[in-house]
PDB file of C-alpha atoms in Angstrom:
ATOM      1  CA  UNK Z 842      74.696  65.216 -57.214  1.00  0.00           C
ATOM      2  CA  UNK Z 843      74.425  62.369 -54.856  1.00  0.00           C
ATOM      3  CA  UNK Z 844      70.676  61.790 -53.033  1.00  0.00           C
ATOM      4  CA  UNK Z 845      68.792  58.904 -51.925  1.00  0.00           C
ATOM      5  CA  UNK Z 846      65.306  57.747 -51.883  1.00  0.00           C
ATOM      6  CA  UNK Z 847      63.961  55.810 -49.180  1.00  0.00           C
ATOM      7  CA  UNK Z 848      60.717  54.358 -50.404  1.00  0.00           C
ATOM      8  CA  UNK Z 849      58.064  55.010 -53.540  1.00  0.00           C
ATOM      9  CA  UNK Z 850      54.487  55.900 -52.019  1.00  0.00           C
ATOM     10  CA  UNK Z 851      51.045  57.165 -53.476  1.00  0.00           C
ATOM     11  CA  UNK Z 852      47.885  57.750 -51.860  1.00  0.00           C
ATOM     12  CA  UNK Z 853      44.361  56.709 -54.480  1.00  0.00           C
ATOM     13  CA  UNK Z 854      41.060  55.906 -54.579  1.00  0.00           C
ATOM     14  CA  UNK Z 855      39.442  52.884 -56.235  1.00  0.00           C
ATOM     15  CA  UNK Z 856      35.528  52.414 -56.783  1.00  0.00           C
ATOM     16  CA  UNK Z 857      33.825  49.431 -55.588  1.00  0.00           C
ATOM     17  CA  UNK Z 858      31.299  47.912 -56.904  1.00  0.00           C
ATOM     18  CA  UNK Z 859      30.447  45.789 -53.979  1.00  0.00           C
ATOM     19  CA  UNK Z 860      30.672  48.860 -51.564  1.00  0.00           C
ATOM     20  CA  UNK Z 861      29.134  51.267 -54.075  1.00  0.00           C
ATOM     21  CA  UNK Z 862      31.589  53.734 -52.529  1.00  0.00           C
ATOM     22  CA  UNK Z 863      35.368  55.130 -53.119  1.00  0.00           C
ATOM     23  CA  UNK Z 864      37.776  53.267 -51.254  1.00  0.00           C
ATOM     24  CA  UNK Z 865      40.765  55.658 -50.154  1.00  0.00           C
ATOM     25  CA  UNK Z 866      44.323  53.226 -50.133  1.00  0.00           C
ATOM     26  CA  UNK Z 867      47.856  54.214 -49.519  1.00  0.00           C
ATOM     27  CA  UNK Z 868      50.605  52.404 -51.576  1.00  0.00           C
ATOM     28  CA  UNK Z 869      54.106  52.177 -50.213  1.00  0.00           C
ATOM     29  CA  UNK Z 870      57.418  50.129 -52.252  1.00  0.00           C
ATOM     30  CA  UNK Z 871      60.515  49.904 -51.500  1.00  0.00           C
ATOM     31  CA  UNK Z 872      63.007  52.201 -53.360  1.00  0.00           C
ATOM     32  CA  UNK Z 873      63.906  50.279 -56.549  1.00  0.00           C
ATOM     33  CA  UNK Z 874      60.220  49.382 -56.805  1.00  0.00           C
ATOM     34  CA  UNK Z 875      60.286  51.134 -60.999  1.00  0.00           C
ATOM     35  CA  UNK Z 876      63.646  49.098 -61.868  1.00  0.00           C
ATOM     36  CA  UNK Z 877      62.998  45.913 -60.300  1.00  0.00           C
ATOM     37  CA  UNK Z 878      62.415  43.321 -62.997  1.00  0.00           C
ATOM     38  CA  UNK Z 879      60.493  41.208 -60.292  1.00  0.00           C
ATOM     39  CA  UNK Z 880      56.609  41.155 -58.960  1.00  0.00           C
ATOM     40  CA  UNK Z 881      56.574  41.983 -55.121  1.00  0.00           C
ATOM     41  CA  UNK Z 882      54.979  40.304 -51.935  1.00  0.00           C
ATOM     42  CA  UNK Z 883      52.220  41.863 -51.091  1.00  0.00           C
ATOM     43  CA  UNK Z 884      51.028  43.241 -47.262  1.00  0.00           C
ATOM     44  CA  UNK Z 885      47.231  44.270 -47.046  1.00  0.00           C
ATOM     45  CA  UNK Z 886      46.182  46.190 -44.031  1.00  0.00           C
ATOM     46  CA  UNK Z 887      42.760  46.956 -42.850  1.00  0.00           C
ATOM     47  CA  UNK Z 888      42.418  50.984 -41.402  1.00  0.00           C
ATOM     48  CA  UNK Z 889      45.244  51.917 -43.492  1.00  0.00           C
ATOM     49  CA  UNK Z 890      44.240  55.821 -42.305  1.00  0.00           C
ATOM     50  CA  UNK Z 891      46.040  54.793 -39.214  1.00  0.00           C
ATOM     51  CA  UNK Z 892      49.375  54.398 -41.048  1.00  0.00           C
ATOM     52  CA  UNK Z 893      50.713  57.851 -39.986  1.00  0.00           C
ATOM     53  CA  UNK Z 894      49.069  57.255 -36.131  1.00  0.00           C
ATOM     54  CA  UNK Z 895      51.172  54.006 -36.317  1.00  0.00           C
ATOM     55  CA  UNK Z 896      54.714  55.095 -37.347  1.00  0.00           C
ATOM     56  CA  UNK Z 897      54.236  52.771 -40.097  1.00  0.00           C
ATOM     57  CA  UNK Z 898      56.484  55.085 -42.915  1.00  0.00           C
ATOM     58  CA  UNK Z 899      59.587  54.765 -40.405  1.00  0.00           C
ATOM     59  CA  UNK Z 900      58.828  51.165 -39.515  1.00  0.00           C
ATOM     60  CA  UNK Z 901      58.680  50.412 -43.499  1.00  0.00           C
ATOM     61  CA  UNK Z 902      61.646  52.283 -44.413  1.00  0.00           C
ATOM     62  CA  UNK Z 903      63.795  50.422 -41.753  1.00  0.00           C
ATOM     63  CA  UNK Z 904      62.475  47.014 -42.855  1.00  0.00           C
ATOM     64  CA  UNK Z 905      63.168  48.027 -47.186  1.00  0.00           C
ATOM     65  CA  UNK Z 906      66.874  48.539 -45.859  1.00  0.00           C
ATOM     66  CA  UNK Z 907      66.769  45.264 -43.679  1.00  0.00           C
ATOM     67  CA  UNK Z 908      69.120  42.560 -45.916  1.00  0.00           C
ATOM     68  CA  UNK Z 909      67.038  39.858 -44.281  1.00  0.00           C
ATOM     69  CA  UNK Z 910      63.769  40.659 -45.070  1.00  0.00           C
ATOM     70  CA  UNK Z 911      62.302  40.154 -48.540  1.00  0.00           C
ATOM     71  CA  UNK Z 912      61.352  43.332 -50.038  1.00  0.00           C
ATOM     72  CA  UNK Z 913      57.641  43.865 -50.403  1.00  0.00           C
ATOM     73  CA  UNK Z 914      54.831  46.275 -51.289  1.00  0.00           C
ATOM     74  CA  UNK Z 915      52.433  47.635 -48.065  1.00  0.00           C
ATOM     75  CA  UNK Z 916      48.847  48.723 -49.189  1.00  0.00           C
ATOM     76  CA  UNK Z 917      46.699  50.306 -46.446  1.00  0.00           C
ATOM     77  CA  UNK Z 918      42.928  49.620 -47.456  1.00  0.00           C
ATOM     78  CA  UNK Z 919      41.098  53.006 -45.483  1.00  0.00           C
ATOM     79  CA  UNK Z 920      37.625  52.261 -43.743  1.00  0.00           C
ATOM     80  CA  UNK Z 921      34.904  55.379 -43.802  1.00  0.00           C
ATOM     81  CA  UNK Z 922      32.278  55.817 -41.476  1.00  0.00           C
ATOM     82  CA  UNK Z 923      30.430  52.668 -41.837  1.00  0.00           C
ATOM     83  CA  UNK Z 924      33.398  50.318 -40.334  1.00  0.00           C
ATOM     84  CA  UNK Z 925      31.290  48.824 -38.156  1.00  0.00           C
ATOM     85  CA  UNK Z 926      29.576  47.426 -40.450  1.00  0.00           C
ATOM     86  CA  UNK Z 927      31.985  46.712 -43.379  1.00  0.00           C
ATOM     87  CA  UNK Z 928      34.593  44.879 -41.167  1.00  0.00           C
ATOM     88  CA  UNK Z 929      33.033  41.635 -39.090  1.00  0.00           C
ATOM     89  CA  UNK Z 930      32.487  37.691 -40.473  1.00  0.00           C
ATOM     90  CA  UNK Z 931      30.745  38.104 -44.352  1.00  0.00           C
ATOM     91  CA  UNK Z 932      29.018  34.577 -43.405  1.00  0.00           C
ATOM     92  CA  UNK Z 933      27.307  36.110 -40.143  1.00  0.00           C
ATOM     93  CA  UNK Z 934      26.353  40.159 -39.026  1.00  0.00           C
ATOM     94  CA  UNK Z 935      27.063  39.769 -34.917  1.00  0.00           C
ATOM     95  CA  UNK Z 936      24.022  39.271 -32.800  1.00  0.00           C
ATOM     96  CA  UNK Z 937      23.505  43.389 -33.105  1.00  0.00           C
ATOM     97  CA  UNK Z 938      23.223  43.573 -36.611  1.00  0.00           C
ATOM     98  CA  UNK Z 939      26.918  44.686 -36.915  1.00  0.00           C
ATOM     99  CA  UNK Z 940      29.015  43.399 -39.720  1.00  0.00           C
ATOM    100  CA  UNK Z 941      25.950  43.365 -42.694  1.00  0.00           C
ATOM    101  CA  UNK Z 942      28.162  44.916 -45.257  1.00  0.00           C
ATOM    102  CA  UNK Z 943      30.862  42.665 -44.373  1.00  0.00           C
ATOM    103  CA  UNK Z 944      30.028  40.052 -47.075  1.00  0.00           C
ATOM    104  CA  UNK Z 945      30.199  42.884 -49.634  1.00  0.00           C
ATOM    105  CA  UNK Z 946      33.751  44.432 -48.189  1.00  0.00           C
ATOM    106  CA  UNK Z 947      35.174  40.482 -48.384  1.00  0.00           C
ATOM    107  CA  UNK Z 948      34.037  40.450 -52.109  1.00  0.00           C
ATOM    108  CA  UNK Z 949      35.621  44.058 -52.772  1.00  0.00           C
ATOM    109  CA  UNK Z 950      38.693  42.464 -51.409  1.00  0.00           C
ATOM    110  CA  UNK Z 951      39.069  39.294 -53.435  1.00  0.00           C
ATOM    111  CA  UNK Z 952      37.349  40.031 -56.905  1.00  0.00           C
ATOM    112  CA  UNK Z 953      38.010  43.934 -57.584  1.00  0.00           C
ATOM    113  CA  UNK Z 954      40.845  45.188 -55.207  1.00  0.00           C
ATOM    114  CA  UNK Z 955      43.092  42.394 -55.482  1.00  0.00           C
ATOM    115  CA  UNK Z 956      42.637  41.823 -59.260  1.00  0.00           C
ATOM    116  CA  UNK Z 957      43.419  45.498 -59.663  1.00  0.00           C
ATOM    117  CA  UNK Z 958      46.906  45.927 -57.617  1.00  0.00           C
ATOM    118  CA  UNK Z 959      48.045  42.464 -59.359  1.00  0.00           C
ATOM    119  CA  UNK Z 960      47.004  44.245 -63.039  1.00  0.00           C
ATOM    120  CA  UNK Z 961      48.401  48.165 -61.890  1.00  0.00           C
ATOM    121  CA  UNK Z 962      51.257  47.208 -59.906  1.00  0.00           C
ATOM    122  CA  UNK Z 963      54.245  44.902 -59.495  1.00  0.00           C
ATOM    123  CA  UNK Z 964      52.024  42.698 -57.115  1.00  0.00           C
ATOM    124  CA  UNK Z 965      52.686  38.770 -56.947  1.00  0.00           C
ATOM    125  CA  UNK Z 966      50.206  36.855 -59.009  1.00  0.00           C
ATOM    126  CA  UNK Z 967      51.178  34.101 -56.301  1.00  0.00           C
ATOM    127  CA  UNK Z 968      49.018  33.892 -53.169  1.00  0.00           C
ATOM    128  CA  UNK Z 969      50.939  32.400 -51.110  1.00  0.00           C
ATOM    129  CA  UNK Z 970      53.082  36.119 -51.142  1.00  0.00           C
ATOM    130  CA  UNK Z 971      49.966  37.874 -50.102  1.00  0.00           C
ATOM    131  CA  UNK Z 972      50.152  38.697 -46.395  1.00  0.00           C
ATOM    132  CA  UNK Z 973      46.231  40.460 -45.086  1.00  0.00           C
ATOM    133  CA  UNK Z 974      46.712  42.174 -41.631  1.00  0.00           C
ATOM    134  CA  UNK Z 975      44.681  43.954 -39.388  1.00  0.00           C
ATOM    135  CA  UNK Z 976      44.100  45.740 -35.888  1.00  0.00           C
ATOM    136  CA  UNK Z 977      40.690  44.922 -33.486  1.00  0.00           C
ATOM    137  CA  UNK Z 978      37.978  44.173 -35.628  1.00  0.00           C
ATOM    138  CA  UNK Z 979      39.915  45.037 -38.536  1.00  0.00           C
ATOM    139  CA  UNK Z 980      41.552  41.995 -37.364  1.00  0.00           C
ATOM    140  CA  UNK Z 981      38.698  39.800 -37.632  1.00  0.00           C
ATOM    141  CA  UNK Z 982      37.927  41.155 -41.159  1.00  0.00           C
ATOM    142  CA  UNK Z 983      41.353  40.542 -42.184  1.00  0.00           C
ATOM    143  CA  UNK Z 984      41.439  37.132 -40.576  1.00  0.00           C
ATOM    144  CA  UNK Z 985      37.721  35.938 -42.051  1.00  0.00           C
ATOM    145  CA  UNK Z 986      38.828  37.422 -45.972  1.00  0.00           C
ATOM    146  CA  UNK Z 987      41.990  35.675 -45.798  1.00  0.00           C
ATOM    147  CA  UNK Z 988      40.949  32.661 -44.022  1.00  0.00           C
ATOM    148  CA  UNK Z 989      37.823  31.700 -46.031  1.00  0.00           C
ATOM    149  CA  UNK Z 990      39.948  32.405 -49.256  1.00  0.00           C
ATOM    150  CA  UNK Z 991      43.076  30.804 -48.380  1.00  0.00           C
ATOM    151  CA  UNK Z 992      44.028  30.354 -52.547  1.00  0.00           C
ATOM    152  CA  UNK Z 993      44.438  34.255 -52.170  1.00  0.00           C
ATOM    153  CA  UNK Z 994      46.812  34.587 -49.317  1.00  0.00           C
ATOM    154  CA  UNK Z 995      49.876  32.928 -47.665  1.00  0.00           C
ATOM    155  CA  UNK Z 996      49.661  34.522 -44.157  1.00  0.00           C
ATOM    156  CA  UNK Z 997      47.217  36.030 -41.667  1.00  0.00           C
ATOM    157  CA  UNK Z 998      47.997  38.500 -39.261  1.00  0.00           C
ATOM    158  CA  UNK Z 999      45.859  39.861 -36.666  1.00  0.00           C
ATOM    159  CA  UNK Z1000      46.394  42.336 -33.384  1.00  0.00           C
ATOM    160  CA  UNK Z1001      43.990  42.764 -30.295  1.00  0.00           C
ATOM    161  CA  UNK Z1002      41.539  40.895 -32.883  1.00  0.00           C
ATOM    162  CA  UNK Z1003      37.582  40.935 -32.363  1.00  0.00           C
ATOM    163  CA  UNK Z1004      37.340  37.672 -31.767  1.00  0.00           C
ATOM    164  CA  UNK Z1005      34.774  38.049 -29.733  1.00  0.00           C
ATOM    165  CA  UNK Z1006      32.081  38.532 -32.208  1.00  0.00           C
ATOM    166  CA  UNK Z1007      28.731  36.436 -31.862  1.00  0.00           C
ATOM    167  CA  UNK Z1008      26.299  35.435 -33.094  1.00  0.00           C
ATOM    168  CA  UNK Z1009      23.995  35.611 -30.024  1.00  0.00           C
ATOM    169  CA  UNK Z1010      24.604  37.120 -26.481  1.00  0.00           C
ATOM    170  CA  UNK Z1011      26.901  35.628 -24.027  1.00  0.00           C
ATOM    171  CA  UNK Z1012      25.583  33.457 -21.535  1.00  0.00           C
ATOM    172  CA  UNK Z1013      27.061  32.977 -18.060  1.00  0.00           C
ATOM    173  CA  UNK Z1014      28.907  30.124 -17.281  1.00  0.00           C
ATOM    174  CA  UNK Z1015      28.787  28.898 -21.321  1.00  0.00           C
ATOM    175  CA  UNK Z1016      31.593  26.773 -20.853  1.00  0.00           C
ATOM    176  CA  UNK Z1017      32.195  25.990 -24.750  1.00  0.00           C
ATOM    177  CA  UNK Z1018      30.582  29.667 -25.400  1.00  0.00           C
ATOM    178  CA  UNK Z1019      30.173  28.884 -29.179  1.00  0.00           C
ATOM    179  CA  UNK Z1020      28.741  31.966 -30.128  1.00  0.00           C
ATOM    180  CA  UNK Z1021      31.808  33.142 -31.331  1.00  0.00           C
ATOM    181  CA  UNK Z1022      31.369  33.426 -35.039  1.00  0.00           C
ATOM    182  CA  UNK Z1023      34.765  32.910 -35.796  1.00  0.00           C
ATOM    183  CA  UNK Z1024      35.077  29.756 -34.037  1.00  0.00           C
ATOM    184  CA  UNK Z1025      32.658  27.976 -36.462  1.00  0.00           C
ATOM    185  CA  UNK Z1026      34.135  29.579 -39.499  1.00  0.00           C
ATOM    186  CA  UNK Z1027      37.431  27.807 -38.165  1.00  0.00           C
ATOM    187  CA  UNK Z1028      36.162  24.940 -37.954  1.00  0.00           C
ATOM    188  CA  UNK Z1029      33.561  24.772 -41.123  1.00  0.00           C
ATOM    189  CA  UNK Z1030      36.262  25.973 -43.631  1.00  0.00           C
ATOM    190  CA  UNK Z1031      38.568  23.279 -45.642  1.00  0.00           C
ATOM    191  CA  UNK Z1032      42.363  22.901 -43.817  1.00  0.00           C
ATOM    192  CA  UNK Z1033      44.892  24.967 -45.999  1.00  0.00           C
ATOM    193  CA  UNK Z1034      48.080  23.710 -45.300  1.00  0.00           C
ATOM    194  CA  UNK Z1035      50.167  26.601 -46.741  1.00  0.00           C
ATOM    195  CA  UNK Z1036      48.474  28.906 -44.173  1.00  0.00           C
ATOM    196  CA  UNK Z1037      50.117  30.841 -41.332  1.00  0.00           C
ATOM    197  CA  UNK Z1038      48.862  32.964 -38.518  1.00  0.00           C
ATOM    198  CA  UNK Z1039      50.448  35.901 -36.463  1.00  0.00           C
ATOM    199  CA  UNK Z1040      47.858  36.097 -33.308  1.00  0.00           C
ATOM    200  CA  UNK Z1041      49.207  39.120 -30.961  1.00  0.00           C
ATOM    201  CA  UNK Z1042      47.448  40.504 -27.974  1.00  0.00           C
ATOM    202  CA  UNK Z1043      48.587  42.566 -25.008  1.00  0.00           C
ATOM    203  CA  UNK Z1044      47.882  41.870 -21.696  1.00  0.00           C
ATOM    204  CA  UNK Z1045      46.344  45.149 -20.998  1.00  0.00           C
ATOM    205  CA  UNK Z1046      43.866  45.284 -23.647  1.00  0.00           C
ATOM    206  CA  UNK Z1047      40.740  45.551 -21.908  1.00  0.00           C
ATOM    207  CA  UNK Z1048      40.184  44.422 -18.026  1.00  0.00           C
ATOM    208  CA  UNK Z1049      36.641  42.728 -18.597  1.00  0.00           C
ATOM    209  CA  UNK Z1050      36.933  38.607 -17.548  1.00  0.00           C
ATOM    210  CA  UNK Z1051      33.339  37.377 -18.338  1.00  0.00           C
ATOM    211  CA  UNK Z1052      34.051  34.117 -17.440  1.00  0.00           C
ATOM    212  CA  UNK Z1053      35.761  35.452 -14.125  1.00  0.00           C
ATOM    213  CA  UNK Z1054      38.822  33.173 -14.619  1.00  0.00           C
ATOM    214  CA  UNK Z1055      41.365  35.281 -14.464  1.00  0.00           C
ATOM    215  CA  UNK Z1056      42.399  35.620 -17.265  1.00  0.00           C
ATOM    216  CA  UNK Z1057      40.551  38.880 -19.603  1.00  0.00           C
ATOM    217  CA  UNK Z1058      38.788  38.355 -22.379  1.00  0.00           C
ATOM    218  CA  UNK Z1059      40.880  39.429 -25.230  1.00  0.00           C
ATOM    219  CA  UNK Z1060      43.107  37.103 -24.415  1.00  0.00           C
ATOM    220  CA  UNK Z1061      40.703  34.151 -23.890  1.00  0.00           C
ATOM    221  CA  UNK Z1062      39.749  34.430 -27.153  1.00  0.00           C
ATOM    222  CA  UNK Z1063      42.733  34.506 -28.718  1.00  0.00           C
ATOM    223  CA  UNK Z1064      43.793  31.488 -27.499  1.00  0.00           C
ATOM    224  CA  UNK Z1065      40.343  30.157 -28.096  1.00  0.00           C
ATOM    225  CA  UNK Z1066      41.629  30.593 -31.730  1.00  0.00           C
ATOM    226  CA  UNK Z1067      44.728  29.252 -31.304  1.00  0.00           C
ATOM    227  CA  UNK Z1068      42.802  26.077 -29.804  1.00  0.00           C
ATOM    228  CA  UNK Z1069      40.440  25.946 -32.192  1.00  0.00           C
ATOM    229  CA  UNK Z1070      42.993  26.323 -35.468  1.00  0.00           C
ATOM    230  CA  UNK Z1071      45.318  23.533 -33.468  1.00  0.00           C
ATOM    231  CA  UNK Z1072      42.121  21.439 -33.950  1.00  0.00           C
ATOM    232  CA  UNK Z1073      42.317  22.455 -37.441  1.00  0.00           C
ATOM    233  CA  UNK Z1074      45.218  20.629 -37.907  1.00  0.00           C
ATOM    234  CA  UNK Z1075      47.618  23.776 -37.480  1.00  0.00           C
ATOM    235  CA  UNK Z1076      50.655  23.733 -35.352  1.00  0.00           C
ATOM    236  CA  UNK Z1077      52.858  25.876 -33.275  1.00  0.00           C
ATOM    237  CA  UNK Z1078      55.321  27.309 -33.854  1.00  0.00           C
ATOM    238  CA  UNK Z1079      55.415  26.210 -37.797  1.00  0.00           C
ATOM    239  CA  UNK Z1080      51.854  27.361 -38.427  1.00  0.00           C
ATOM    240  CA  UNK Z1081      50.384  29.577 -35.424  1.00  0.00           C
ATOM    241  CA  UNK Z1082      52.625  32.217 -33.720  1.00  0.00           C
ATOM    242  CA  UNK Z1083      50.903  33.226 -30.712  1.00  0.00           C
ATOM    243  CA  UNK Z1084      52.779  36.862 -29.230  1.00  0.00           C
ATOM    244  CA  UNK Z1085      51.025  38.067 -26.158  1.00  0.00           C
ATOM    245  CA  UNK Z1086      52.883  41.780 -25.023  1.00  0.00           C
ATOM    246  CA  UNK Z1087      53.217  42.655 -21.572  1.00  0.00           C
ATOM    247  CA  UNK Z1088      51.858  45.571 -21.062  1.00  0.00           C
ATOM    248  CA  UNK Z1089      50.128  46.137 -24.563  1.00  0.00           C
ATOM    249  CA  UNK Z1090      47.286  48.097 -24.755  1.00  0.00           C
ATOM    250  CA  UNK Z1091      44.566  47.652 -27.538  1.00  0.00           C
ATOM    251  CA  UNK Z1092      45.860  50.559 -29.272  1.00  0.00           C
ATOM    252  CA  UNK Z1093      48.113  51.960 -31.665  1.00  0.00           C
ATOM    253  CA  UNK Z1094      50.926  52.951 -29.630  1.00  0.00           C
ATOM    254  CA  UNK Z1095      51.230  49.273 -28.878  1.00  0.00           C
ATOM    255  CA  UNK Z1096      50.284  47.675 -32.553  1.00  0.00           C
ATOM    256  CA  UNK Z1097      52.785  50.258 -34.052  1.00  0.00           C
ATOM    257  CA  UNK Z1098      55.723  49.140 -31.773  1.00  0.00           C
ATOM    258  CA  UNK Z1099      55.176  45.246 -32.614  1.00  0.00           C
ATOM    259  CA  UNK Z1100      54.679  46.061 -36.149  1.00  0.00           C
ATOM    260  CA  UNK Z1101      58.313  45.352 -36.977  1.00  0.00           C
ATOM    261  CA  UNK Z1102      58.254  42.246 -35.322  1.00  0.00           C
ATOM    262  CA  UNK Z1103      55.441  41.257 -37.164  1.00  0.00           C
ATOM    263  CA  UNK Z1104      57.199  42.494 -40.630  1.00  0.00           C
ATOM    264  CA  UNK Z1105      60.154  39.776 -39.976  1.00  0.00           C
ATOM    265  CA  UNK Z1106      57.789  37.268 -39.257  1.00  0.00           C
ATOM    266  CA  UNK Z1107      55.727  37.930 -42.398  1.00  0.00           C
ATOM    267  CA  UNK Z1108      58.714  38.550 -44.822  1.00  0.00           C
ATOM    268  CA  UNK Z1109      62.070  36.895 -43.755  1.00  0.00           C
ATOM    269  CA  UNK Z1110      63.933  36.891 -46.593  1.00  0.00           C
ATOM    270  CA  UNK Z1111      63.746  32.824 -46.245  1.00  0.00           C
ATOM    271  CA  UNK Z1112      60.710  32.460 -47.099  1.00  0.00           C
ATOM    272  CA  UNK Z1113      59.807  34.813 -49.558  1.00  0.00           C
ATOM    273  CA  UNK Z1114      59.455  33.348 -53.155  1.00  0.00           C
ATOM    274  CA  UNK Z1115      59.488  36.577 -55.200  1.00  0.00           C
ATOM    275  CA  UNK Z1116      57.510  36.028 -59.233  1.00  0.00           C
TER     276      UNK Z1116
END
């Protein structure tokens, strides 16, 4: 009898501490995941209960078949109802109060849930194979984790990201409009060399233009980042990769169709260093 299997996946719940709550995840390997004699690369996404909305299980099983990317292991981290306040910057709730359990979802991240997939599963013990991704402001979580503990993680990737998120109200014609939270945690943190950021936006995903330049918001900030990182001392192409989609909308129609893009960027076979 001949059959074949595409992937290995399993769907679990781990108890934080820090969150004082079960944390659903999702688990997904490539097919010789049990033989392999290897530790995997690792791909961390926040609102993993979007995997299904986001065609991730196709996207996945095309890219463990793909010769020239490095196989890896996708976990999809699940939020609950208190997102809003989970995900954000762990140094600084926004102006609104949002984000105050963010400090306490960064900590879940780096001292129980990563600890526990390197100890349960074939997971790197390398950092620099850790990829943490995310969508909106599970963007900006994924980008202020990975960013503020760069010994943890290799790359950064982050679509239609919150960016916006400040620390007061925005202020017409704030030129320098430093209220962005993120901003300052760019520019406080220590330069990581090894670190490398996937920045996507679409240029439909939202028609505000506070500023009234022309240009909307979600991509102002953005490239705010970009700026502000390039100030950092990090470089495009090598370090930043800045993909703006025409037409892309900030949802997950649009973050599921540049998902495999982002996949070859994260894990070409290259640049993978497998332990």
């Amino acid at each position: 009898m001949s059959f074949h299997i595409d992937f290995v996946s399993a769907k679990g719940t781990f108890f934080s501490e820090n969150l004082k709550r079960q944390v659903k995840f999702r688990f997904v390997a490539p097919a010789n995941y049990f033989k392999a004699a290897v530790r995997f690369p690792v791909m961390l996404m926040n609102d993993g209960q979007d995997f299904e909305s986001m065609h991730l299980e196709d996207t996945l099983t095309k890219a463990f078949l793909d010769k020239n990317i490095a196989p890896f292991i996708y976990v999809g981290i699940e939020c609950n109802d208190d997102r809003v306040h989970e995900y954000g910057t762990a140094s600084l709730p926004d102006f609104k109060g949002r984000g105050s359990k963010a400090a306490a979802y960064s900590k879940f991240i780096i001292s129980e849930f990563i600890p526990f997939l390197k100890t349960e599963f074939k997971a790197s013990q390398n950092g620099n194979d850790w990829v943490y991704c995310g969508m909106s402001l599970g963007g900006l979580s994924a980008f202020d984790i990975a960013y503020t503990n760069a010994d943890k993680f290799g790359k950064i990737g982050v679509f239609s990201g919150s960016f916006w998120w400040r620390k007061k109200a925005y202020v017409k014609k704030d030129i320098a409009d430093r209220s962005r939270i993120v901003l300052d945690i760019i520019k406080n943190e220590k330069f990581a060399p090894h670190l490398k950021f996937w920045l996507q936006c679409g240029t439909e995903d939202e028609t505000a233009d506070r500023n009234n330049n022309g240009i909307i918001d979600a991509i102002d900030d953005t490239l705010d980042v970009v700026k502000e990182l390039s100030t950092k001392g990090y470089s495009q192409p090598d370090a930043i990769t800045y993909v703006e989609v025409e037409g892309g909308k900030h949802n997950l129609n649009t973050w599921g169709e540049v998902f495999p893009q982002f996949i070859e960027w994260a894990f070409a076979l290259e640049q993978s260093s497998l332990k």
